[in-house]
Tab-separated table of C-alpha atoms in Angstrom:
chain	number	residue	atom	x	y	z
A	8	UNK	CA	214.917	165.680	-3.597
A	9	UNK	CA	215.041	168.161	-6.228
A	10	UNK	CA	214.635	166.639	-8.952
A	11	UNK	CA	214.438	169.369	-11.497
A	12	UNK	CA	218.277	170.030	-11.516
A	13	UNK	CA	220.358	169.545	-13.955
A	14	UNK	CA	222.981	167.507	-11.906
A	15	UNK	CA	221.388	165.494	-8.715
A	16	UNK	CA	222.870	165.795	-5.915
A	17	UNK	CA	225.123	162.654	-5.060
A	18	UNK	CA	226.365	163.309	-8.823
A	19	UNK	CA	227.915	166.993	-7.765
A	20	UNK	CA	229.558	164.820	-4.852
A	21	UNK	CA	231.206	162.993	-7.267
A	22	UNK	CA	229.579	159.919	-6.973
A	23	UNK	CA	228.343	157.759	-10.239
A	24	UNK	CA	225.051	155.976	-10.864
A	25	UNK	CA	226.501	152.555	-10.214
A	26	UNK	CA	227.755	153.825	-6.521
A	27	UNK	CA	224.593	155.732	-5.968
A	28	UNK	CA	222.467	152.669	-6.964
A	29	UNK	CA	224.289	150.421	-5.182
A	30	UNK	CA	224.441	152.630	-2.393
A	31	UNK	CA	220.307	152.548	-2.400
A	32	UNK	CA	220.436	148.962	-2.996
A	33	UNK	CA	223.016	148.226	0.330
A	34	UNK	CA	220.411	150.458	2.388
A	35	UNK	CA	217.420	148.680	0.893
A	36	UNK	CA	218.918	145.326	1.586
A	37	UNK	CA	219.700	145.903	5.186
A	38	UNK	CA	215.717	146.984	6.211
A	39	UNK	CA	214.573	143.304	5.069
A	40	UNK	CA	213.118	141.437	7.913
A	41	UNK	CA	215.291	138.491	8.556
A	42	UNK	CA	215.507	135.142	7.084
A	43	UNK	CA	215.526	137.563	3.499
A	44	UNK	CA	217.730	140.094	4.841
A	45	UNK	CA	220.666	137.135	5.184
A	46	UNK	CA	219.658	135.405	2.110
A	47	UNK	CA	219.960	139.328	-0.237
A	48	UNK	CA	223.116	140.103	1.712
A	49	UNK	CA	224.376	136.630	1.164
A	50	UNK	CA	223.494	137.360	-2.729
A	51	UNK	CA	226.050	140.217	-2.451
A	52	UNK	CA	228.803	138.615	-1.261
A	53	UNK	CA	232.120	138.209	-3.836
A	54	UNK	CA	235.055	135.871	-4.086
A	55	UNK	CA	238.399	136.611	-5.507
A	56	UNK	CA	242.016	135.609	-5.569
A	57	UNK	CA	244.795	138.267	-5.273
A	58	UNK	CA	248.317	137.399	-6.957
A	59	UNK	CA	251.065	139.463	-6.016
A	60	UNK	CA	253.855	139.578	-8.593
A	61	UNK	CA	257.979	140.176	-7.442
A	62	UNK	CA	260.711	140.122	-9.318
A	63	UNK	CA	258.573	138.732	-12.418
A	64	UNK	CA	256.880	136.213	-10.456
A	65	UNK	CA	253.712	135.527	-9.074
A	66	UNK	CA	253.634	135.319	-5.064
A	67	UNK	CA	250.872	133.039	-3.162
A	68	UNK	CA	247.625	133.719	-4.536
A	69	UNK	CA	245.221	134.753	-1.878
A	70	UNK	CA	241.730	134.067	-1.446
A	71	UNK	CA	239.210	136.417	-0.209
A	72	UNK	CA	235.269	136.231	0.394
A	73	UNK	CA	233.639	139.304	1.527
A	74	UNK	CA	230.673	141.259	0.728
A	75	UNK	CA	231.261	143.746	-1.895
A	76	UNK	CA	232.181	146.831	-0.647
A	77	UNK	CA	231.263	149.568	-3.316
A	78	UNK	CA	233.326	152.574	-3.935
A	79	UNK	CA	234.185	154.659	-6.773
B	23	UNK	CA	232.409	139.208	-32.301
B	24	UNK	CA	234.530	140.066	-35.145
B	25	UNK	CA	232.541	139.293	-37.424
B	26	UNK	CA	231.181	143.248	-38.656
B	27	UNK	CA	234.229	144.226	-37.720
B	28	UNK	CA	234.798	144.905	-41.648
B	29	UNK	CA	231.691	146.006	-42.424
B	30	UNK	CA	232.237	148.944	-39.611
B	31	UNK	CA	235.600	149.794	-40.676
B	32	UNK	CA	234.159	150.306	-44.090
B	33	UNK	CA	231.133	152.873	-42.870
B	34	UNK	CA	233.786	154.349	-40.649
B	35	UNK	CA	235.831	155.402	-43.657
B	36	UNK	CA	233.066	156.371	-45.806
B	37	UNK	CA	232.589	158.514	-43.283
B	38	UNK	CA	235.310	160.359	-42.936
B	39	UNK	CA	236.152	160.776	-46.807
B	40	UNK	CA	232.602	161.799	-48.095
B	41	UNK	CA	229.895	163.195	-45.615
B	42	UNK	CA	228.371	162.428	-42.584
B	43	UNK	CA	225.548	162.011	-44.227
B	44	UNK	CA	226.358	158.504	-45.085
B	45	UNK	CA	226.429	157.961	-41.477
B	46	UNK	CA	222.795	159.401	-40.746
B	47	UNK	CA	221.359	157.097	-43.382
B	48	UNK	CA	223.002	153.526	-41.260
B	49	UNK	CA	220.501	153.977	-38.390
B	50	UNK	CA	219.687	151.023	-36.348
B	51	UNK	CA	216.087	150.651	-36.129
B	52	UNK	CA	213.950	150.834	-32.711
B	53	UNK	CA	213.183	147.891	-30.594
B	54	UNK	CA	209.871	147.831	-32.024
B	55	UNK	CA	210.809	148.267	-35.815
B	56	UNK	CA	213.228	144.945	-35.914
B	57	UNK	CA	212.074	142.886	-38.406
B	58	UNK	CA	210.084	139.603	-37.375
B	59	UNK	CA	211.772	137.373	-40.152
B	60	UNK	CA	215.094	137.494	-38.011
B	61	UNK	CA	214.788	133.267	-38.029
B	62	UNK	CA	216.707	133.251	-41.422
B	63	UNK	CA	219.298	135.226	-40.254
B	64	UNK	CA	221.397	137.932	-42.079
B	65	UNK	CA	220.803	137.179	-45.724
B	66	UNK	CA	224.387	138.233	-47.203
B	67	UNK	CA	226.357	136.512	-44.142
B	68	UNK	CA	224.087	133.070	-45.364
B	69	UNK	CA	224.846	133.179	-48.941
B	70	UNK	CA	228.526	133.498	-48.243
B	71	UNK	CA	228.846	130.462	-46.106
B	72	UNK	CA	227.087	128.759	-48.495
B	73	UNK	CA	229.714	129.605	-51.508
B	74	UNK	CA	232.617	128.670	-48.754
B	75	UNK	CA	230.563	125.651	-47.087
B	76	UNK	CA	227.890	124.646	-49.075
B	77	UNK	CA	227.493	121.194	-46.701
B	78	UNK	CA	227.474	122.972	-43.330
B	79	UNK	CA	224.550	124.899	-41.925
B	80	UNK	CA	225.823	128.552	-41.192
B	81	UNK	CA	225.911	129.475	-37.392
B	82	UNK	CA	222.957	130.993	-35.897
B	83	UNK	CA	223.362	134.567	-34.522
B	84	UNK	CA	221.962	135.528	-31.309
B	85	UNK	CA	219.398	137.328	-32.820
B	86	UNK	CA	218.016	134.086	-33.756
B	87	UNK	CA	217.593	133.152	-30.473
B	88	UNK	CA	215.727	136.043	-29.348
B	89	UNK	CA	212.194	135.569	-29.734
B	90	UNK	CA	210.826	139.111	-31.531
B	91	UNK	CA	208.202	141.597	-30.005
B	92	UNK	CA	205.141	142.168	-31.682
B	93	UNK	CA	204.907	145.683	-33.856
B	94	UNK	CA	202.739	148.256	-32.559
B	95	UNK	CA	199.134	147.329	-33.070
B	96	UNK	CA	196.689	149.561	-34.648
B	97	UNK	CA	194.089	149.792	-31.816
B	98	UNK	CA	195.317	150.368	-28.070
B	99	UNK	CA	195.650	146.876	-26.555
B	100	UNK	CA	194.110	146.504	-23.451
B	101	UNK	CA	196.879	144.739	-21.372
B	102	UNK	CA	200.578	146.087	-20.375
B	103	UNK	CA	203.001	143.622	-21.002
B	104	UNK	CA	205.137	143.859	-18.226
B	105	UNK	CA	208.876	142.643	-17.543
B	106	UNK	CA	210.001	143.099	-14.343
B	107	UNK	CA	214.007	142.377	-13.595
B	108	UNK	CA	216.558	142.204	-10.836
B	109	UNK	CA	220.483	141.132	-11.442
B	110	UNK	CA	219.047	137.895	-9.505
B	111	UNK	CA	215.720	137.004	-10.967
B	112	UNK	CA	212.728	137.793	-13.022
B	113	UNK	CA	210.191	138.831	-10.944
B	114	UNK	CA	207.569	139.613	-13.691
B	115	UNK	CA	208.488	137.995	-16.900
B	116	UNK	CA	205.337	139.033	-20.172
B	117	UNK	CA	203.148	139.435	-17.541
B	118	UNK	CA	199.764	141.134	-18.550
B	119	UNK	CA	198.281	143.492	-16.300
B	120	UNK	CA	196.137	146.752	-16.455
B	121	UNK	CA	198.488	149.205	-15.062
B	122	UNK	CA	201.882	149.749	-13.280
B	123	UNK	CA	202.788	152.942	-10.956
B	124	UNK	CA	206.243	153.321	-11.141
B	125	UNK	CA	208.231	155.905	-9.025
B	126	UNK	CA	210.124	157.927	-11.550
B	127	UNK	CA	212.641	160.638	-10.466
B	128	UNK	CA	209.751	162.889	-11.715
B	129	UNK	CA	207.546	161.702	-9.554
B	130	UNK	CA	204.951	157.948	-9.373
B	131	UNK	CA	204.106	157.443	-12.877
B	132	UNK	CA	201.042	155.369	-14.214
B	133	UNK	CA	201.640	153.243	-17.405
B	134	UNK	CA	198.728	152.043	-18.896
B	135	UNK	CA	198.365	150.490	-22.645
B	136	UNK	CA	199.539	152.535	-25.130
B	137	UNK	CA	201.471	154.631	-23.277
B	138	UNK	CA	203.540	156.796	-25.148
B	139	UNK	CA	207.367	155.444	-25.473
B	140	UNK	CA	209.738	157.032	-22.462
B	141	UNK	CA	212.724	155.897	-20.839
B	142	UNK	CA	212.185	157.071	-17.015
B	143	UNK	CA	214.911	156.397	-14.358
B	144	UNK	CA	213.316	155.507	-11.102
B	145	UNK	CA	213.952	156.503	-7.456
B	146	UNK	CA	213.592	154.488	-4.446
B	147	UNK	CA	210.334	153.779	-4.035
B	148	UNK	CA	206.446	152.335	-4.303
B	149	UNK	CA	206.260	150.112	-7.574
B	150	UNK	CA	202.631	149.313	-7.903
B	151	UNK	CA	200.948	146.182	-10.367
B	152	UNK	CA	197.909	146.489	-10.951
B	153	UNK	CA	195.845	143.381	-12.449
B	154	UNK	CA	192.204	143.511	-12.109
B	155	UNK	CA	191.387	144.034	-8.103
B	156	UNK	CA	194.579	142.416	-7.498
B	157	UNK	CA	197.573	145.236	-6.486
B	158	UNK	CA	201.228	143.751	-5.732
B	159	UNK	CA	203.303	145.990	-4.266
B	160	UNK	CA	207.444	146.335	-4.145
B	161	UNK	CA	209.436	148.530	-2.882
B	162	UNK	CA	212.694	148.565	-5.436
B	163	UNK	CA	215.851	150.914	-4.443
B	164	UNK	CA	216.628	152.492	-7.758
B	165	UNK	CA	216.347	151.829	-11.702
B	166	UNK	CA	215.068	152.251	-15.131
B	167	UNK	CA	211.981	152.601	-16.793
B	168	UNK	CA	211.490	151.663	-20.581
B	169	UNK	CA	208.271	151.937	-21.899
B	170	UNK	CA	207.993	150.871	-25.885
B	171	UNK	CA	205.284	151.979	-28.224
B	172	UNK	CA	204.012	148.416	-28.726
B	173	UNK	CA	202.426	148.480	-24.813
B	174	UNK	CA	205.763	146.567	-23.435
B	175	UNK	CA	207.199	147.978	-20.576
B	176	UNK	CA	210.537	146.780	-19.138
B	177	UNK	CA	211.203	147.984	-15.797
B	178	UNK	CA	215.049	147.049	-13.911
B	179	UNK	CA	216.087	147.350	-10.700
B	180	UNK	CA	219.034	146.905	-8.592
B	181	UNK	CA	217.234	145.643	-5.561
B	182	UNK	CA	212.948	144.885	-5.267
B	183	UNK	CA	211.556	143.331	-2.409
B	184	UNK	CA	207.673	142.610	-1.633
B	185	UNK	CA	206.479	145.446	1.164
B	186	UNK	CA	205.646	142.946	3.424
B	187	UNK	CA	209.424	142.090	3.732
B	188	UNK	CA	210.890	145.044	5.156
B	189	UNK	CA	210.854	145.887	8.797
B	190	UNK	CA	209.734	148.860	9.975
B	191	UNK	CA	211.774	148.838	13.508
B	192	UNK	CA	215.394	148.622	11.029
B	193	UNK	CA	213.826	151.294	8.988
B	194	UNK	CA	213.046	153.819	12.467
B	195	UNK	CA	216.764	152.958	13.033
B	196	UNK	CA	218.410	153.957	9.895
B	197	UNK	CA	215.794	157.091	9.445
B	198	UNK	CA	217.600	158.694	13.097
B	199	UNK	CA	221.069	157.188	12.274
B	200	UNK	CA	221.485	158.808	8.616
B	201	UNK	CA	219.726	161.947	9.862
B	202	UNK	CA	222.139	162.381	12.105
B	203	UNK	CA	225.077	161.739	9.586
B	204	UNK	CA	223.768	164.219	7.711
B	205	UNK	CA	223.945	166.872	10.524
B	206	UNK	CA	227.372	165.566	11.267
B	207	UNK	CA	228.577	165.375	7.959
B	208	UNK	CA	231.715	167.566	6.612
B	209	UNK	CA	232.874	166.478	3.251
B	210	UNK	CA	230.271	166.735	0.023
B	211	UNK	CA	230.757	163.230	-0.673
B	212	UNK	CA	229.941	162.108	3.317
B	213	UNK	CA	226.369	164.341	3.125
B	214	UNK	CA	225.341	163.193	-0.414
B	215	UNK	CA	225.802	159.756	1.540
B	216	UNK	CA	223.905	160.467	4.174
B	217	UNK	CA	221.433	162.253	2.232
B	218	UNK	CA	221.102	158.931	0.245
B	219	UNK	CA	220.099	157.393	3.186
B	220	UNK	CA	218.095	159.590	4.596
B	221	UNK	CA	215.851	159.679	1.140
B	222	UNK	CA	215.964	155.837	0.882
B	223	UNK	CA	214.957	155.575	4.572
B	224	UNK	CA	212.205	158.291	4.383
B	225	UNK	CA	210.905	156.483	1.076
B	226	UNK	CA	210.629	152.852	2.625
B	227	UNK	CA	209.213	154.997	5.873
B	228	UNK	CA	206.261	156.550	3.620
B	229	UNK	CA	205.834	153.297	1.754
B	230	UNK	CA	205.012	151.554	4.843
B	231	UNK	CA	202.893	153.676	6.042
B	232	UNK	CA	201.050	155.435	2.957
């Protein structure tokens, strides 16, 4: 690409460096040949609890494992 | 972390009732310009703990920890230190080799010793070691470049992986599938997307085969 302009172009789309770099990492990632390509995507993946809160009080927590899904 | 907290306030209000002149004269010094006798620690913050707690050793400060660079040497060295990091491991850590080709938004850049200080942020690409006949290759998916006057070079990416890793039948695939997202696309934000993967997958493409 172009890289003489002032802005590249995924940046004029909107998107930051963090999504763009994750974006080439993701794509990078998922051309490894196999027993790596489980192991890096494996490497990616994030756990979290979500708490709802009603009426002042926190509902069943929730548990979640997926692989990070990157967005802006 | 509180601990310059004062000292900060104070610069921030000399500051703003005399010049900003005072400001330009607290510079913090370059990588290469910190002082090597860091082991004692900050002078002032010592001799205060000793008038409060003259029985207890004052706390070390990271700093301390961190073991110093050399300064730039007078005569060009003739091995690049290299540091080479992921978010997941050190893949070169001070390793000393003859030259690196990195691929810099600007296009594959060599870095030999003595290499003038630049900060270059990196597309995906071909990143080259070179150490005598020996040549390790990785392709890495995006990052930075620092280069330091001293012959250090510290080079970060998101994602590296050895060439030999990478297979070239997923790479046909997502070459023909992002091409035709591109053609397809409607929205800015769906083509820069597709023209991300059409320049990653054309880069690991041309790094296979070049």
């Amino acid at each position: 690409m172009a890289s003489t302009a002032a802005v590249p172009f995924w940046r004029s789309a909107g998107m930051t460096y963090i999504t763009y770099s994750n974006i080439c990492a993701n794509l990078v990632r998922n051309c490894l040949k196999e027993p790596y390509k489980s192991e890096a995507v494996s490497r990616e993946k994030v756990h979290f609890s979500i708490t709802k809160w009603a009426d002042g009080k926190p509902q069943k927590p929730s548990i979640r494992r997926e692989k990070l899904v990157y967005v802006m | 972390m509180f601990r310059q907290v004062a000292y900060r306030l104070l610069t921030r209000s000399t500051t703003t009732t005399y010049s900003a002149g005072a400001a330009a004269t607290v510079r913090r010094p370059y990588s290469t310009e910190v002082s090597t006798d860091a082991s004692s620690g900050d002078s002032a913050f010592v001799e205060a703990w000793k008038k409060v707690a003259p029985n207890i050793d004052p706390p070390k400060t990271p700093i301390q920890f961190m073991e110093p660079r050399p300064p730039t040497p007078s005569t060009l060295p003739s091995k690049l230190t290299v540091n080479f990091v992921l978010p997941y491991a050190a893949e070169l850590s001070k390793a000393e080799v003859d030259m690196v080709i990195v691929p810099a938004t600007t296009g594959q850049m060599g870095i030999l010793p003595g290499h003038v200080p630049t900060i270059a942020e990196l597309k995906p690409g071909l990143l080259s070691v070179h150490e005598g006949n020996d040549v390790k290759k990785y392709f890495i998916s995006s990052g930075f470049a620092f280069v330091h006057s001293n012959s250090y070079a510290d080079i970060m990416a998101v994602e590296a992986v050895p060439l030999d890793r990478i297979d070239p039948a997923q790479v046909q695939k997502g070459l023909s599938e992002f091409t035709q997202k591109l053609n397809s696309a409607s929205t800015d934000l769906d083509k820069a997307e597709a023209q991300i993967g059409v320049d990653v997958h054309s880069a690991l493409n041309s790094a296979l085969t070049g």
